């Protein structure tokens, strides 16, 4: 079930990120529009100049260099949130794989050896390694990293949507905040019991 939910979230995130482009005008379309306007105006000027003074040469000056690109602070923030979310989720996946591998090795001890004394010694060795490497804490950290990843993704999503369309942003951010607060309150109530 967890892998299905993760797969669904990944696919949904890809569609959401791709579809957000539809909420704002395409820069390529705007550029084509303005280039056509400039082309039309330049051809009209050329015709007018050639009819007035065909012998006058028009000096050509090189165009100014393309301005240095400085990304918006919000774009930097959004990308920082999303890349941190990706890093946390990948780290959680790595830890989950390591814990799963350790548990699998731990459980195979009973299947590998028929001698109970040998099996007990190996099991004790693995248990001490588990304690030395703080394996219970590592296993408990996996969902925490996923939670951090999810909230970083939500922060980036909210920031991104605020840049595109305020109504869509608010209709997305408000339910996220309400659900997050409800879950947090339920968790706190559970911890008090």
mmCIF file of C-alpha atoms in Angstrom:
data_model
loop_
_atom_site.group_PDB
_atom_site.id
_atom_site.type_symbol
_atom_site.label_atom_id
_atom_site.label_comp_id
_atom_site.label_asym_id
_atom_site.label_seq_id
_atom_site.Cartn_x
_atom_site.Cartn_y
_atom_site.Cartn_z
ATOM 1 C CA UNK A 1 0.000 0.000 0.000
ATOM 2 C CA UNK A 2 2.824 2.399 0.867
ATOM 3 C CA UNK A 3 4.559 1.820 -2.462
ATOM 4 C CA UNK A 4 1.293 2.389 -4.317
ATOM 5 C CA UNK A 5 0.737 5.653 -2.440
ATOM 6 C CA UNK A 6 4.294 6.744 -3.204
ATOM 7 C CA UNK A 7 3.913 5.886 -6.865
ATOM 8 C CA UNK A 8 0.613 7.755 -7.029
ATOM 9 C CA UNK A 9 2.139 10.801 -5.316
ATOM 10 C CA UNK A 10 5.053 10.815 -7.746
ATOM 11 C CA UNK A 11 2.805 10.592 -10.775
ATOM 12 C CA UNK A 12 0.422 13.203 -9.384
ATOM 13 C CA UNK A 13 3.295 15.584 -8.631
ATOM 14 C CA UNK A 14 4.587 15.229 -12.196
ATOM 15 C CA UNK A 15 1.169 16.025 -13.627
ATOM 16 C CA UNK A 16 0.634 18.939 -11.224
ATOM 17 C CA UNK A 17 3.994 20.476 -12.035
ATOM 18 C CA UNK A 18 3.427 20.076 -15.749
ATOM 19 C CA UNK A 19 -0.120 21.426 -15.687
ATOM 20 C CA UNK A 20 0.744 24.552 -13.700
ATOM 21 C CA UNK A 21 2.235 25.936 -16.913
ATOM 22 C CA UNK A 22 -1.307 26.258 -18.223
ATOM 23 C CA UNK A 23 -2.151 28.844 -15.558
ATOM 24 C CA UNK A 24 0.113 31.529 -17.039
ATOM 25 C CA UNK A 25 0.849 32.727 -20.554
ATOM 26 C CA UNK A 26 3.571 30.900 -22.413
ATOM 27 C CA UNK A 27 6.705 33.019 -22.770
ATOM 28 C CA UNK A 28 7.409 31.394 -26.150
ATOM 29 C CA UNK A 29 3.990 32.428 -27.476
ATOM 30 C CA UNK A 30 4.510 35.991 -26.270
ATOM 31 C CA UNK A 31 7.926 36.132 -27.917
ATOM 32 C CA UNK A 32 6.563 34.895 -31.254
ATOM 33 C CA UNK A 33 3.789 37.497 -31.086
ATOM 34 C CA UNK A 34 6.196 40.371 -30.462
ATOM 35 C CA UNK A 35 8.694 39.129 -33.065
ATOM 36 C CA UNK A 36 5.948 39.130 -35.687
ATOM 37 C CA UNK A 37 5.020 42.677 -34.713
ATOM 38 C CA UNK A 38 8.632 43.810 -34.940
ATOM 39 C CA UNK A 39 9.087 42.094 -38.289
ATOM 40 C CA UNK A 40 6.015 43.814 -39.707
ATOM 41 C CA UNK A 41 7.092 47.234 -38.433
ATOM 42 C CA UNK A 42 10.630 46.775 -39.739
ATOM 43 C CA UNK A 43 9.417 45.798 -43.215
ATOM 44 C CA UNK A 44 7.168 48.888 -43.299
ATOM 45 C CA UNK A 45 10.070 51.129 -42.292
ATOM 46 C CA UNK A 46 12.291 49.511 -44.918
ATOM 47 C CA UNK A 47 9.725 50.149 -47.672
ATOM 48 C CA UNK A 48 9.278 53.763 -46.580
ATOM 49 C CA UNK A 49 13.039 54.400 -46.453
ATOM 50 C CA UNK A 50 13.703 52.851 -49.844
ATOM 51 C CA UNK A 51 11.023 55.014 -51.483
ATOM 52 C CA UNK A 52 12.323 58.243 -49.900
ATOM 53 C CA UNK A 53 16.066 57.893 -50.385
ATOM 54 C CA UNK A 54 17.234 54.742 -52.125
ATOM 55 C CA UNK A 55 20.859 55.853 -52.085
ATOM 56 C CA UNK A 56 21.046 56.436 -48.295
ATOM 57 C CA UNK A 57 22.746 53.637 -46.455
ATOM 58 C CA UNK A 58 21.323 52.692 -43.116
ATOM 59 C CA UNK A 59 24.046 52.145 -40.516
ATOM 60 C CA UNK A 60 23.744 48.873 -38.714
ATOM 61 C CA UNK A 61 24.720 48.913 -35.084
ATOM 62 C CA UNK A 62 25.090 45.654 -33.265
ATOM 63 C CA UNK A 63 22.288 44.855 -30.883
ATOM 64 C CA UNK A 64 23.038 45.191 -27.213
ATOM 65 C CA UNK A 65 24.167 41.982 -25.530
ATOM 66 C CA UNK A 66 21.571 39.769 -23.945
ATOM 67 C CA UNK A 67 21.009 40.959 -20.379
ATOM 68 C CA UNK A 68 22.432 38.893 -17.556
ATOM 69 C CA UNK A 69 19.825 36.508 -16.210
ATOM 70 C CA UNK A 70 18.966 36.898 -12.537
ATOM 71 C CA UNK A 71 16.334 34.458 -11.325
ATOM 72 C CA UNK A 72 13.579 35.779 -9.123
ATOM 73 C CA UNK A 73 13.980 35.189 -5.402
ATOM 74 C CA UNK A 74 10.726 33.208 -5.399
ATOM 75 C CA UNK A 75 12.043 30.908 -8.154
ATOM 76 C CA UNK A 76 15.162 30.243 -6.108
ATOM 77 C CA UNK A 77 13.024 29.552 -3.007
ATOM 78 C CA UNK A 78 10.714 27.175 -4.885
ATOM 79 C CA UNK A 79 13.610 25.210 -6.348
ATOM 80 C CA UNK A 80 15.359 25.104 -2.966
ATOM 81 C CA UNK A 81 12.201 23.704 -1.325
ATOM 82 C CA UNK A 82 11.681 21.107 -4.055
ATOM 83 C CA UNK A 83 15.293 19.959 -4.237
ATOM 84 C CA UNK A 84 15.507 19.715 -0.427
ATOM 85 C CA UNK A 85 12.268 17.695 -0.504
ATOM 86 C CA UNK A 86 13.777 15.409 -3.136
ATOM 87 C CA UNK A 87 16.948 14.974 -1.070
ATOM 88 C CA UNK A 88 14.972 14.121 2.098
ATOM 89 C CA UNK A 89 12.744 11.636 0.282
ATOM 90 C CA UNK A 90 15.731 9.932 -1.375
ATOM 91 C CA UNK A 91 17.541 9.763 1.955
ATOM 92 C CA UNK A 92 14.423 8.214 3.522
ATOM 93 C CA UNK A 93 14.318 5.646 0.718
ATOM 94 C CA UNK A 94 17.988 4.817 1.283
ATOM 95 C CA UNK A 95 17.444 4.357 5.024
ATOM 96 C CA UNK A 96 14.370 2.221 4.421
ATOM 97 C CA UNK A 97 16.329 -0.034 2.063
ATOM 98 C CA UNK A 98 19.162 -0.363 4.592
ATOM 99 C CA UNK A 99 16.763 -1.215 7.421
ATOM 100 C CA UNK A 100 14.918 -3.710 5.232
ATOM 101 C CA UNK A 101 18.191 -5.339 4.235
ATOM 102 C CA UNK A 102 19.299 -5.550 7.876
ATOM 103 C CA UNK A 103 15.976 -7.090 8.942
ATOM 104 C CA UNK A 104 16.145 -9.621 6.108
ATOM 105 C CA UNK A 105 19.674 -10.636 7.148
ATOM 106 C CA UNK A 106 18.577 -10.816 10.782
ATOM 107 C CA UNK A 107 15.634 -13.092 9.948
ATOM 108 C CA UNK A 108 17.753 -15.393 7.732
ATOM 109 C CA UNK A 109 19.893 -16.304 10.741
ATOM 110 C CA UNK A 110 17.253 -18.794 11.798
ATOM 111 C CA UNK A 111 17.070 -20.351 8.343
ATOM 112 C CA UNK A 112 20.825 -20.608 7.718
ATOM 113 C CA UNK A 113 21.921 -22.577 10.719
ATOM 114 C CA UNK A 114 20.316 -25.617 12.256
ATOM 115 C CA UNK A 115 22.543 -25.445 15.344
ATOM 116 C CA UNK A 116 20.709 -23.361 17.975
ATOM 117 C CA UNK A 117 23.949 -22.290 19.688
ATOM 118 C CA UNK A 118 25.486 -20.987 16.435
ATOM 119 C CA UNK A 119 22.218 -19.287 15.526
ATOM 120 C CA UNK A 120 22.002 -17.639 18.966
ATOM 121 C CA UNK A 121 25.592 -16.352 18.765
ATOM 122 C CA UNK A 122 25.050 -14.879 15.312
ATOM 123 C CA UNK A 123 21.759 -13.371 16.404
ATOM 124 C CA UNK A 124 23.457 -11.781 19.430
ATOM 125 C CA UNK A 125 26.214 -10.414 17.173
ATOM 126 C CA UNK A 126 23.640 -8.862 14.846
ATOM 127 C CA UNK A 127 21.699 -7.469 17.807
ATOM 128 C CA UNK A 128 24.815 -5.774 19.193
ATOM 129 C CA UNK A 129 25.517 -4.337 15.747
ATOM 130 C CA UNK A 130 21.952 -3.079 15.660
ATOM 131 C CA UNK A 131 22.436 -1.312 18.976
ATOM 132 C CA UNK A 132 25.845 0.083 17.986
ATOM 133 C CA UNK A 133 24.460 1.526 14.742
ATOM 134 C CA UNK A 134 21.271 2.798 16.469
ATOM 135 C CA UNK A 135 19.115 0.819 14.054
ATOM 136 C CA UNK A 136 15.817 1.493 15.918
ATOM 137 C CA UNK A 137 16.458 5.247 15.666
ATOM 138 C CA UNK A 138 17.354 4.901 11.992
ATOM 139 C CA UNK A 139 14.131 2.978 11.338
ATOM 140 C CA UNK A 140 12.101 5.608 13.184
ATOM 141 C CA UNK A 141 13.795 8.386 11.179
ATOM 142 C CA UNK A 142 12.448 7.101 7.836
ATOM 143 C CA UNK A 143 8.885 8.444 8.285
ATOM 144 C CA UNK A 144 10.252 11.653 9.778
ATOM 145 C CA UNK A 145 12.356 12.298 6.674
ATOM 146 C CA UNK A 146 9.302 11.631 4.524
ATOM 147 C CA UNK A 147 7.254 14.087 6.607
ATOM 148 C CA UNK A 148 9.911 16.767 6.208
ATOM 149 C CA UNK A 149 10.040 16.039 2.485
ATOM 150 C CA UNK A 150 6.266 16.353 2.177
ATOM 151 C CA UNK A 151 6.111 19.677 4.012
ATOM 152 C CA UNK A 152 8.997 21.073 1.954
ATOM 153 C CA UNK A 153 7.149 20.025 -1.196
ATOM 154 C CA UNK A 154 3.971 21.729 0.080
ATOM 155 C CA UNK A 155 5.951 24.912 0.861
ATOM 156 C CA UNK A 156 7.375 24.955 -2.661
ATOM 157 C CA UNK A 157 3.989 24.167 -4.184
ATOM 158 C CA UNK A 158 2.296 26.992 -2.283
ATOM 159 C CA UNK A 159 5.030 29.447 -3.206
ATOM 160 C CA UNK A 160 4.901 28.376 -6.845
ATOM 161 C CA UNK A 161 1.130 28.702 -7.045
ATOM 162 C CA UNK A 162 1.209 32.146 -5.415
ATOM 163 C CA UNK A 163 3.422 33.306 -8.299
ATOM 164 C CA UNK A 164 0.985 31.930 -10.867
ATOM 165 C CA UNK A 165 -2.548 32.446 -9.604
ATOM 166 C CA UNK A 166 -3.668 33.601 -6.148
ATOM 167 C CA UNK A 167 -7.081 31.894 -6.266
ATOM 168 C CA UNK A 168 -5.594 28.523 -7.191
ATOM 169 C CA UNK A 169 -2.884 29.014 -4.546
ATOM 170 C CA UNK A 170 -5.352 29.759 -1.778
ATOM 171 C CA UNK A 171 -7.663 26.910 -2.781
ATOM 172 C CA UNK A 172 -4.645 24.605 -2.484
ATOM 173 C CA UNK A 173 -2.856 26.061 0.539
ATOM 174 C CA UNK A 174 -5.910 26.386 2.810
ATOM 175 C CA UNK A 175 -6.861 22.663 2.692
ATOM 176 C CA UNK A 176 -3.208 21.681 3.160
ATOM 177 C CA UNK A 177 -2.938 23.867 6.266
ATOM 178 C CA UNK A 178 -6.276 22.642 7.682
ATOM 179 C CA UNK A 179 -5.412 18.973 7.123
ATOM 180 C CA UNK A 180 -1.895 19.466 8.504
ATOM 181 C CA UNK A 181 -3.217 21.140 11.649
ATOM 182 C CA UNK A 182 -5.848 18.412 12.082
ATOM 183 C CA UNK A 183 -3.241 15.674 11.756
ATOM 184 C CA UNK A 184 -0.907 17.497 14.122
ATOM 185 C CA UNK A 185 -3.658 17.915 16.707
ATOM 186 C CA UNK A 186 -4.633 14.234 16.412
ATOM 187 C CA UNK A 187 -0.990 13.251 16.843
ATOM 188 C CA UNK A 188 -0.629 15.464 19.930
ATOM 189 C CA UNK A 189 -3.835 13.991 21.414
ATOM 190 C CA UNK A 190 -2.484 10.494 20.781
ATOM 191 C CA UNK A 191 0.837 11.355 22.429
ATOM 192 C CA UNK A 192 -0.927 12.627 25.570
ATOM 193 C CA UNK A 193 -2.710 9.280 26.104
#
